[in-house]
Coordinates of C-alpha atoms and ligand atoms in Angstrom, one line a residue:
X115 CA 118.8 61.6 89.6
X116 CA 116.2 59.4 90.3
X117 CA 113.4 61.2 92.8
X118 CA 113.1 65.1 91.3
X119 CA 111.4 67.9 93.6
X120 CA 110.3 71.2 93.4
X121 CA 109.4 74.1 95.2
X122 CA 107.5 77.0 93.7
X123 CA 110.3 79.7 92.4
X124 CA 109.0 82.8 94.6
X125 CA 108.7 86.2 93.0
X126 CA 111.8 88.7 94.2
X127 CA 109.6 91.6 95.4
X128 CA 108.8 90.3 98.7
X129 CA 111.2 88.8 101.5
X130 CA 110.9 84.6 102.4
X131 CA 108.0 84.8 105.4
X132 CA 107.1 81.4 107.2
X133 CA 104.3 80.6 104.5
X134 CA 106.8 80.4 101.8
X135 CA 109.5 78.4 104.1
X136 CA 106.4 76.2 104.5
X137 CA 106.8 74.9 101.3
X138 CA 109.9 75.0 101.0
X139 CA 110.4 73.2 104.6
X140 CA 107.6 70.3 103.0
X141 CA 110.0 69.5 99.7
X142 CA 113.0 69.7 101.9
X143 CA 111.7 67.0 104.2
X144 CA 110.5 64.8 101.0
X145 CA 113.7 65.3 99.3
X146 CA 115.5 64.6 102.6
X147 CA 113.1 61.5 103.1
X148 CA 114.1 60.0 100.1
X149 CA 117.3 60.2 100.2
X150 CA 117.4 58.3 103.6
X151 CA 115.3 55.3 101.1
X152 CA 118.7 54.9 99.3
X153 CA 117.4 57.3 96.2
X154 CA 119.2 60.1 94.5
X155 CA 117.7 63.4 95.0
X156 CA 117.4 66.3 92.9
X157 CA 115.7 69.2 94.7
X158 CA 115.3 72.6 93.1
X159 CA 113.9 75.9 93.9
X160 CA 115.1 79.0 93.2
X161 CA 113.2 82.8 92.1
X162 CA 110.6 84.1 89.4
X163 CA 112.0 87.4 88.4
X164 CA 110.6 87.9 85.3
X165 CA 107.8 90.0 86.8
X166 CA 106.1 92.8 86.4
X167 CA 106.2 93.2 89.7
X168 CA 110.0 92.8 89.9
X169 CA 109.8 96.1 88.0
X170 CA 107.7 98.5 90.0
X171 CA 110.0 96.9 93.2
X172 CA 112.9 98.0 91.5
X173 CA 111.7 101.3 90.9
X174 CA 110.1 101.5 94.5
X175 CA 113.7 101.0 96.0
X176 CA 114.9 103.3 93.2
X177 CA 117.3 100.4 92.3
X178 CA 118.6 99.3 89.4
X179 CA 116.4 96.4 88.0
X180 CA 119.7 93.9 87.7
X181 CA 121.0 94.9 90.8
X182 CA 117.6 94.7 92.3
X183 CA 117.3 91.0 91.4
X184 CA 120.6 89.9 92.2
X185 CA 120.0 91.1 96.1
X186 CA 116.7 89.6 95.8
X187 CA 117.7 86.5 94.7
X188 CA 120.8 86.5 97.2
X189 CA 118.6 87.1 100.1
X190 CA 116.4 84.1 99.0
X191 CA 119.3 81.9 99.0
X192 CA 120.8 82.9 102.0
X193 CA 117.8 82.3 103.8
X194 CA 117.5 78.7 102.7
X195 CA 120.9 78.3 103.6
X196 CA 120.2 79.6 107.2
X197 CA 116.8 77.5 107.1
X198 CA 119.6 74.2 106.3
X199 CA 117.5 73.6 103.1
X200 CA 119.5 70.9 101.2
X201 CA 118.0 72.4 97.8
X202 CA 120.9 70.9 94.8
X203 CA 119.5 73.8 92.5
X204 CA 119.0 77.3 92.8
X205 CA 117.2 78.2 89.6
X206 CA 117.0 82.4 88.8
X207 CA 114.4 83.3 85.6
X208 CA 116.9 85.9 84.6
X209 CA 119.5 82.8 83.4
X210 CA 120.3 82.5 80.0
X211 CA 119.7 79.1 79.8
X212 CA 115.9 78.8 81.4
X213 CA 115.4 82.0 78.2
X214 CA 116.3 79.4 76.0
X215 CA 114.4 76.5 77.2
X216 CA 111.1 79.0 77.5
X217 CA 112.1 80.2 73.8
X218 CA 112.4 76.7 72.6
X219 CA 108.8 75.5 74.9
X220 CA 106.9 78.8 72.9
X221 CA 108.5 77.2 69.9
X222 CA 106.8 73.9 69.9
X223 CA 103.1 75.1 71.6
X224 CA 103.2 77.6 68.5
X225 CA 104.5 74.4 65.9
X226 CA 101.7 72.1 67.7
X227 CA 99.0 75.2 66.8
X228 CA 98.2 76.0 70.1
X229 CA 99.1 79.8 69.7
X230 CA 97.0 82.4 68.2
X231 CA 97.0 85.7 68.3
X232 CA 93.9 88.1 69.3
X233 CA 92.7 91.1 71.4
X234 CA 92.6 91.0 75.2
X235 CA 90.5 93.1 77.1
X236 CA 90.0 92.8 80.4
X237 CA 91.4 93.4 83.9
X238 CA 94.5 92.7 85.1
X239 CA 96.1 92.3 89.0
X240 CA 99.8 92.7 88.9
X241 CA 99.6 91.1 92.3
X242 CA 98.5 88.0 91.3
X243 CA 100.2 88.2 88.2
X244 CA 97.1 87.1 86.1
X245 CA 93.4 87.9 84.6
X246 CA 90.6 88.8 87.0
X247 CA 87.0 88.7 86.4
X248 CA 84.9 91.4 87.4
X249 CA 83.0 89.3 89.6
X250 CA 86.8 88.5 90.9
X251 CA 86.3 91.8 92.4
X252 CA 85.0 93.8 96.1
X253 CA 84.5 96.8 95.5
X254 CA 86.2 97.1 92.5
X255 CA 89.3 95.9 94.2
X256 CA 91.2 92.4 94.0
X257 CA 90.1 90.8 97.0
X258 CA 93.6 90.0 98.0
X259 CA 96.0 92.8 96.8
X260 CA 93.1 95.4 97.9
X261 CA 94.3 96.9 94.8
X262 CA 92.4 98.1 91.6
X263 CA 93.3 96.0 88.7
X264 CA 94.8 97.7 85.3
X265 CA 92.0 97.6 82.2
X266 CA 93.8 96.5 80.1
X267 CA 93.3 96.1 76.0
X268 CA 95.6 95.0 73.8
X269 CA 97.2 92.2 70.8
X270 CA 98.1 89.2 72.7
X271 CA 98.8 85.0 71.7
X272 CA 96.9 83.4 73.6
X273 CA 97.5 79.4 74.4
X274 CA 94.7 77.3 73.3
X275 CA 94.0 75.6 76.7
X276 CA 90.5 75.1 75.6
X277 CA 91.5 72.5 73.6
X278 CA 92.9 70.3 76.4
X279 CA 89.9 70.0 78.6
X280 CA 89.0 66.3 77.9
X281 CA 92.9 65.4 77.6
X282 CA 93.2 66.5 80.7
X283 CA 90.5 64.7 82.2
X284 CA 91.3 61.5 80.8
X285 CA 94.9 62.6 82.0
X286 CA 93.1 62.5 85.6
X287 CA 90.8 60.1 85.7
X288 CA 94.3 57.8 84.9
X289 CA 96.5 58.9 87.5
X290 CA 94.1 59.4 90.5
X291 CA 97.0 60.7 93.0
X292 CA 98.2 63.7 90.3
X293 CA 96.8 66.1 92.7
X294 CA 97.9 65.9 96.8
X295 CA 95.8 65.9 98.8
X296 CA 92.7 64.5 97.2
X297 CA 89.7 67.2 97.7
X298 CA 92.4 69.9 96.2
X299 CA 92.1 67.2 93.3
X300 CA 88.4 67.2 93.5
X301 CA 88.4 70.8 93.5
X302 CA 91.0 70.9 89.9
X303 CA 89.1 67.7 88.0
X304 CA 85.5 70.3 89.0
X305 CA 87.2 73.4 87.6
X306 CA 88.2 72.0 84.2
X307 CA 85.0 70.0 84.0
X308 CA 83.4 73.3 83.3
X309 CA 85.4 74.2 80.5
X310 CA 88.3 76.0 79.7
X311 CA 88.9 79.6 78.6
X312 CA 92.3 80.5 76.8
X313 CA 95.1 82.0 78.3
X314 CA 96.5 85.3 77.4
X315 CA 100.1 84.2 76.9
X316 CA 102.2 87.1 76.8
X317 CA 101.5 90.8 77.2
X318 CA 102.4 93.9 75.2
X319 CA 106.1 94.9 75.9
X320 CA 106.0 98.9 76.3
X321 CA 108.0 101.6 78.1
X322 CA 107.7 101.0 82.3
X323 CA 105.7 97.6 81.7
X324 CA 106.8 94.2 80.4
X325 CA 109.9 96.0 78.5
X326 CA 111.6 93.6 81.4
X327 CA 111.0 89.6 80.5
X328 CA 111.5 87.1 77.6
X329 CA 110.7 88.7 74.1
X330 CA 108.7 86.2 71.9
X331 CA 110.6 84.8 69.5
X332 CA 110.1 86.3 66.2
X333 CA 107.6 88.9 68.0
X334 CA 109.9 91.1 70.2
X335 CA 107.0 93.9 71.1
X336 CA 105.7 91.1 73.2
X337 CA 106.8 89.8 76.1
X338 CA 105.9 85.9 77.4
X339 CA 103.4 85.5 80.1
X340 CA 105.1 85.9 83.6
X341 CA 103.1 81.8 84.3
X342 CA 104.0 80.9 80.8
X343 CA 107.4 82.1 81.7
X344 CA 108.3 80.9 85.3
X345 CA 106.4 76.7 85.1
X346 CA 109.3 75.9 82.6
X347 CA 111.9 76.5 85.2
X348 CA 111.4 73.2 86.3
X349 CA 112.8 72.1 82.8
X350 CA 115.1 74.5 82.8
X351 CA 116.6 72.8 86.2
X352 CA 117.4 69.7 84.8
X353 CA 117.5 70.6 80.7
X354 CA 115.4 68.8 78.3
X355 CA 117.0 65.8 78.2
X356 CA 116.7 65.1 82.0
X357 CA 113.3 66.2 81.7
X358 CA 112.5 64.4 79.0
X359 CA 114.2 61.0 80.5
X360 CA 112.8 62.1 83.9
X361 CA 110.4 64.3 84.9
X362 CA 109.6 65.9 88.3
X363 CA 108.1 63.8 91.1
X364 CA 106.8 66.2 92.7
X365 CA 105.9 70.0 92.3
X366 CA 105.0 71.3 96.2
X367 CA 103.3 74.1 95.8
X368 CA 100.8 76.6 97.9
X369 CA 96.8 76.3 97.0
X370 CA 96.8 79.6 95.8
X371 CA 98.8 78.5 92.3
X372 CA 97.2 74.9 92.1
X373 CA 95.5 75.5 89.0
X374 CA 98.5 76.9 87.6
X375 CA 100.8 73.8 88.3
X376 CA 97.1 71.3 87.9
X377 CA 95.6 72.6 84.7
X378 CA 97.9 74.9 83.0
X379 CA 101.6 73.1 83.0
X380 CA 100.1 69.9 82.5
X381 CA 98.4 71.5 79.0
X382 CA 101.6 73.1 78.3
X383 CA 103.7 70.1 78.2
X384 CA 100.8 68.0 76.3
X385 CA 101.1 70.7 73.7
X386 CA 104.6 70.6 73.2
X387 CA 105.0 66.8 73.3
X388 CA 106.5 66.3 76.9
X389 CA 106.0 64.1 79.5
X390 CA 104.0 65.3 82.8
X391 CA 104.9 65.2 86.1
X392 CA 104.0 62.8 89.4
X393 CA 102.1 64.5 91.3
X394 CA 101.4 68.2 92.2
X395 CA 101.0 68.9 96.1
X396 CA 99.5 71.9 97.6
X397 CA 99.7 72.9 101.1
X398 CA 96.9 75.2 102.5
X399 CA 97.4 78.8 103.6
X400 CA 99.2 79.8 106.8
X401 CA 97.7 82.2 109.1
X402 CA 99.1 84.4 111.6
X403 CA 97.0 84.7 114.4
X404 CA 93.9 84.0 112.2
X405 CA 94.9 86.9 110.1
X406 CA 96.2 86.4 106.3
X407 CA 99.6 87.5 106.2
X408 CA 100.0 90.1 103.7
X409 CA 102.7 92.5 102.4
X410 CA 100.3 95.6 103.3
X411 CA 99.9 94.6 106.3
X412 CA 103.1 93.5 107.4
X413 CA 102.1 91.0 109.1
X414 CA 104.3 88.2 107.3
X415 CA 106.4 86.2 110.0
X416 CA 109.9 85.7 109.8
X417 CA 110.9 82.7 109.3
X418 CA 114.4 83.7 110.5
X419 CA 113.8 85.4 113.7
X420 CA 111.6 82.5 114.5
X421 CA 114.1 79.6 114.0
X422 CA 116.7 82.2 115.8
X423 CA 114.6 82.2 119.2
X424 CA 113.2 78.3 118.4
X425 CA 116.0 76.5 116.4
X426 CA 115.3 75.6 112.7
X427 CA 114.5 71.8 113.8
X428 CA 111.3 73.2 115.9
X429 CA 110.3 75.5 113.2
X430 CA 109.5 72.4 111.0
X431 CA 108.2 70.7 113.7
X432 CA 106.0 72.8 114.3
X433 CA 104.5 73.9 110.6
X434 CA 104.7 70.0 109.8
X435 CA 103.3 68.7 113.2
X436 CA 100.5 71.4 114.0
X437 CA 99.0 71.8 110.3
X438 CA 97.6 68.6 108.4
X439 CA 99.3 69.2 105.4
X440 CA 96.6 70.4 102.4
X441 CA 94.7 72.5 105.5
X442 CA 94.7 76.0 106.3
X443 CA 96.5 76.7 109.3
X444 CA 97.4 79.0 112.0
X445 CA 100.5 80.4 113.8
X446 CA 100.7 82.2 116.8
X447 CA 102.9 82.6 119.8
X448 CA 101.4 80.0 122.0
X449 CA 100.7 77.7 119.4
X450 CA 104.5 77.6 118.7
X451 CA 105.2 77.8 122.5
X452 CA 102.8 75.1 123.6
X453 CA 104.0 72.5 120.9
X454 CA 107.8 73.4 121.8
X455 CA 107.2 72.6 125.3
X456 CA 105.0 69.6 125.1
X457 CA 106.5 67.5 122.3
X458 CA 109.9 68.9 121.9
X459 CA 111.0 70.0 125.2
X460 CA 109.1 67.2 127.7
X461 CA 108.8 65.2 124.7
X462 CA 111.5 64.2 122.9
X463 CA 114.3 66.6 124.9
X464 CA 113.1 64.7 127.9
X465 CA 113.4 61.1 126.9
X466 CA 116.8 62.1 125.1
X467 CA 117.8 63.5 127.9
X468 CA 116.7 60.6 130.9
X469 CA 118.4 57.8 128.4
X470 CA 121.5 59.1 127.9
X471 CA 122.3 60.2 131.3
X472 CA 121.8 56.7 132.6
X473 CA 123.7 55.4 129.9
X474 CA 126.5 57.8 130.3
X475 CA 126.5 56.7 134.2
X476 CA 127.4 53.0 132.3
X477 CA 130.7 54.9 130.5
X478 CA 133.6 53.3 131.4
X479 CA 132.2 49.9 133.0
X480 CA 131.8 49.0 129.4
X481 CA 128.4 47.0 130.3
X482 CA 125.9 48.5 127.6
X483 CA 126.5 46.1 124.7
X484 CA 125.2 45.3 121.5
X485 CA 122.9 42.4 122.4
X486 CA 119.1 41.2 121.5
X487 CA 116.7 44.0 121.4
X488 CA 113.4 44.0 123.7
X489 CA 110.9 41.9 121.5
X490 CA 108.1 44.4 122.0
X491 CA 110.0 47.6 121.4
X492 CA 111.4 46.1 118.4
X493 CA 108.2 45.3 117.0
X494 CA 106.8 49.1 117.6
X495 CA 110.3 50.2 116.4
X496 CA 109.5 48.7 112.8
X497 CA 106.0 49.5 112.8
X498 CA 106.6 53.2 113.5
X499 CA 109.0 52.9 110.6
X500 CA 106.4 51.3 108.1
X501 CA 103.4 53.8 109.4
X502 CA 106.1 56.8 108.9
X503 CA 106.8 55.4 105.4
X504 CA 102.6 55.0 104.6
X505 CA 102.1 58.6 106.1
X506 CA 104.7 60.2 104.0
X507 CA 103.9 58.6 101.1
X508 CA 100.4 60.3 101.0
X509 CA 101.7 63.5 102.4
X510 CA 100.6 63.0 106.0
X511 CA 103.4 64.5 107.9
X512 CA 101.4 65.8 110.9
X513 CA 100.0 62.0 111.5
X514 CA 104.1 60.6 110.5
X515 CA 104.8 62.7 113.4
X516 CA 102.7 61.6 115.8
X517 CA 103.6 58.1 115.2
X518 CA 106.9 59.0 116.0
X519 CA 105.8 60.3 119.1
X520 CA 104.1 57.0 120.0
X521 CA 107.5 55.7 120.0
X522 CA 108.8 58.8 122.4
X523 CA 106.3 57.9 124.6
X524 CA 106.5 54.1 124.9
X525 CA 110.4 55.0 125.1
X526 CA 109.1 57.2 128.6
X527 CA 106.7 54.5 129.7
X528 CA 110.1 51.9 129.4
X529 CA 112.2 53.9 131.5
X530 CA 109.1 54.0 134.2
X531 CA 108.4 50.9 134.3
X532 CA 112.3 49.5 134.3
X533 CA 113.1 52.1 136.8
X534 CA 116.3 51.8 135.4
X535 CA 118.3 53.2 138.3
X536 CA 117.0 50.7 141.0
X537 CA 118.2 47.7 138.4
X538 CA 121.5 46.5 140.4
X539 CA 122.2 43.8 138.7
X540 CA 124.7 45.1 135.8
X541 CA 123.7 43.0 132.6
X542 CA 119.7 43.4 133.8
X543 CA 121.0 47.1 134.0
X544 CA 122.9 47.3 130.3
X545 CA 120.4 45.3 128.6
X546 CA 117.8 47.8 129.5
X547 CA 119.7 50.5 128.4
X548 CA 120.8 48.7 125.4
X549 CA 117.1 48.9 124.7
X550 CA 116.7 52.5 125.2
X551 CA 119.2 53.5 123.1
X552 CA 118.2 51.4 120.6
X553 CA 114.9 53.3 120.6
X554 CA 116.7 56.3 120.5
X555 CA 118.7 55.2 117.4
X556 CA 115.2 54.2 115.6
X557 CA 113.5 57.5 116.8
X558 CA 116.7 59.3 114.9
X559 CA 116.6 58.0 112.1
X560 CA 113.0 58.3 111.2
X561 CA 113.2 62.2 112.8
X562 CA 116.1 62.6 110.3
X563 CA 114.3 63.9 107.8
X564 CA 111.8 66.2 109.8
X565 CA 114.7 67.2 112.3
X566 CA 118.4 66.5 110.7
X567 CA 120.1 68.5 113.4
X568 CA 118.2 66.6 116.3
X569 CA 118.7 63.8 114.9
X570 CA 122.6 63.9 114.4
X571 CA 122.5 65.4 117.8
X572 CA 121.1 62.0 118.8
X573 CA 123.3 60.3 117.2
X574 CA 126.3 61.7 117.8
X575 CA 125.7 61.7 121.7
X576 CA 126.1 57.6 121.3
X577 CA 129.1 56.0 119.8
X578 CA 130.0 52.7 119.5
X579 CA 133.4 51.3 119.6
X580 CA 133.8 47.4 119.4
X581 CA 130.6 47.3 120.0
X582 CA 130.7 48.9 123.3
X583 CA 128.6 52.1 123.5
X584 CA 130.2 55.1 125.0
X585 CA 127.0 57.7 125.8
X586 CA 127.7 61.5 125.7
X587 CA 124.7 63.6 127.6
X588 CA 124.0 66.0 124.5
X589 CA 123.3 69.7 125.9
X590 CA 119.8 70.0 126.2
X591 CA 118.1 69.8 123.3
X592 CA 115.0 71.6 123.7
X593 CA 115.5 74.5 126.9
X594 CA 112.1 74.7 128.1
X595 CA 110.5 78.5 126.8
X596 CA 108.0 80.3 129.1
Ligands
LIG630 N1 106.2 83.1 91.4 C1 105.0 82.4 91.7 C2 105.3 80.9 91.6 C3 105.8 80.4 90.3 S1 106.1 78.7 90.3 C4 106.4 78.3 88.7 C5 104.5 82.7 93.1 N2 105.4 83.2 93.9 S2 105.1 83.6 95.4 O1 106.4 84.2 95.9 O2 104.0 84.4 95.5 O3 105.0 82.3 96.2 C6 103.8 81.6 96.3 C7 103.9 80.4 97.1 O4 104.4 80.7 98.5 C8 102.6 79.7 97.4 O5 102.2 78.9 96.4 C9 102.9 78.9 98.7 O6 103.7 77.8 98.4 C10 103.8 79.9 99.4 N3 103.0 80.8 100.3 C11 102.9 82.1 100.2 N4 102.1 82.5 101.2 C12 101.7 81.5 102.0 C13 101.0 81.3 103.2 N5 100.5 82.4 103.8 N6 100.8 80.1 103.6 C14 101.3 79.0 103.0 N7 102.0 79.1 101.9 C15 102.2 80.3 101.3 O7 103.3 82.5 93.3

């Protein structure tokens, strides 16, 4: 495996909403990108089960906590599947083998001296899964969960992270792209810069809380950190060895759990002598209608129903095209509807649509041919391709797109000015069209990634045989939505 991406694993109390396929839909069109550059792919996400929260779900549904999980984690995989994720891995935190690569990561952080034990005191959100301050706090509630966090007092190890402030700087200040995009990075590198507190590392394990998770080893009334916990899974995925020869590319993850993946991980595998990974990207939050999507509120949009009444392909479209990725951004009905039309619909649907009924008209007569491509369109043809590759390779998928689009629309501006149909001179005719289709064989290929089923569409409606082209109208691609 040469190119390794993650996803975040997501925690099993909630259903997928479109802020979660976000991130998913970002690795899948990396790990889909790369592929199409010749590389092997390895692309893993997968569930963080370990939680307390897992616990208090279980109980909610009045479910047994296995039983719970495994319909959890099966609904997160079917909706992937649905979603045409080409993930290779599915990891679960309830595997045997991830308890063992976490047992054997505690191992070494504890042989390298970085574990100590002491007394925590302090509050605790089990919606975020971590510490709060007390100036964390509105009205005594976390800002976010609008719920009062647990005081909490009690033996814990904590992780030396202290220790690692100026490794990780220097770790930083030598790989200046670890963080995507770069004010998230400006954000981290400020954050450590002001010191480091350690991290509680695992938590008490008593009747209704923690008795669930991995048992320290040698220590079973304590229970490792959920964090300390779910970050190895992306060792888990490939085993130490693959990590160890290979580590991950990429970890796409949400803002929210930056300093997680940015400051913690990064100490984590310092500490127990492992190498770090590429880079860490973080998209920004999605909103829906300007409103935070939240389990309370139930407000969280499907990602499901939306690619059922759109089609997957202008789902990501849309999240890729309409949010520059690292930004907040928003969703709403006529965001989605107005980007459908416009780009998909008159856009692309439209010049896919104009081409290959002309060229199907040529079916037959055997007249389109593979010949010499327009100069000028095979100039912008390469250039697209070499912008698309700049844009993705900084994580600028919203501006990738739009070149693209520049392509679409010197495509529409071709057909205009050829006026194809008044050509009746029949090699004038087919060399025009051989043209278009070319375009539309470049415009495929570099959608691939961002739209696989469009772009096998595309390609499928025009097959070559001896180097004839026979041209199949595809159904319309993109049925214009009032
Ligand atoms: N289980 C932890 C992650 C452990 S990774 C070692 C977790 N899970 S989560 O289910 O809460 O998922 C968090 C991630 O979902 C975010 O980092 C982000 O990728 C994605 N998103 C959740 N809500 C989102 C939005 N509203 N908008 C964009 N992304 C969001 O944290």
């Amino acid at each position: 495996m040469e190119f390794y991406i993650t996803t975040p694993i997501y925690y099993v109390n909630d259903k997928p909403h479109i802020g979660h396929a976000y991130t998913t839909i970002v690795a899948d069109v990396l790990a889909r990108w790369r592929a199409s550059q010749g590389e092997q792919v390895r692309f893993s996400t997968g569930v963080d089960e370990n939680s307390q929260k897992t616990v208090d779900a279980a109980a909610k549904a009045g479910e047994d906590i296995r039983a719970y999980t495994d319909r959890m984690a099966d609904t997160w995989e079917a909706a992937w599947r649905t979603l045409a994720i080409a993930n290779t891995d599915f990891i679960r935190t309830t595997e045997a083998h991830h308890h063992e690569v976490v047992r054997t990561i505690w191992e070494r952080i504890e042989a390298a001296g970085d574990l100590y034990k002491g007394t925590y005191e302090g509050l605790y959100c089990k919606g975020h899964e971590a510490f709060m301050k007390e100036s964390d706090l509105v009205d005594g509630l976390c800002p976010e969960h609008k719920t009062a966090p647990e005081v909490v007092r009690e033996e814990n190890y904590f992780f030396k992270l202290s220790a690692y402030q100026e490794k990780l700087l220097e770790f930083y200040d030598a790989h200046d792209d670890f963080v995507m995009p770069a004010h998230r990075f400006r954000e981290v590198r400020a954050f450590v810069e002001q010191g480091l507190d350690d991290v509680s590392f695992s938590r008490e394990r008593k009747e209704g809380r923690a008795e669930w998770g991995i048992p320290v080893p040698n220590d079973p009334h304590q229970a490792i950190y959920v964090w300390a916990d779910a970050l190895v899974n992306y060792i888990s995925v490939p085993g130490f060895e693959g990590w160890e020869h290979h580590p991950a590319d990429v970890h796409a993850v949400g803002k929210d759990i930056l300093r997680f993946h940015a400051v913690i991980w990064p100490a984590m595998l310092m500490s127990a002598g492992l190498p770090l990974p590429g880079q860490i990207a973080a998209n920004g939050f999605i909103t829906n209608n300007g409103v935070k999507m939240s389990k309370s509120l139930g407000n969280g949009i499907d990602p499901l129903a939306l690619a059922a009444q759109y089609g997957n392909d202008a789902v990501r479209y849309f999240l890729l095209r309409e949010i520059p990725y690292g930004e907040d951004g928003d969703y709403s009905e006529t965001k989605m509807k107005d980007r459908y039309n416009a780009d998909l619909a008159n856009g692309l649907g439209n010049l896919v649509a104009r081409v290959l009924t002309l060229a199907e008209k040529e079916n037959g007569k055997g007249t389109i041919v593979r010949g010499t491509l327009d100069p000028a369109l095979d100039r912008a043809a390469m250039a697209t391709a070499r912008t698309v590759g700049e844009r993705m390779a900084s994580f600028r998928f919203s501006e990738a797109l739009a070149a693209l689009w520049e392509l679409v629309a010197l495509g529409d501006r071709y057909v205009n000015e050829k006026k194809i149909w008044e050509i009746a001179d029949d090699a004038a005719r087919a060399a025009a069209l051989f043209d278009l289709v070319s375009l539309l064989e470049a415009i495929a290929t570099l959608l691939a990634p961002f739209m696989p089923a469009t772009a096998r569409a595309i390609d499928a409606a025009m097959l070559w045989k001896d180097d004839v082209l026979h041209a199949t109208k595809p159904a319309v691609l993109f049925p214009r939505i009032s």
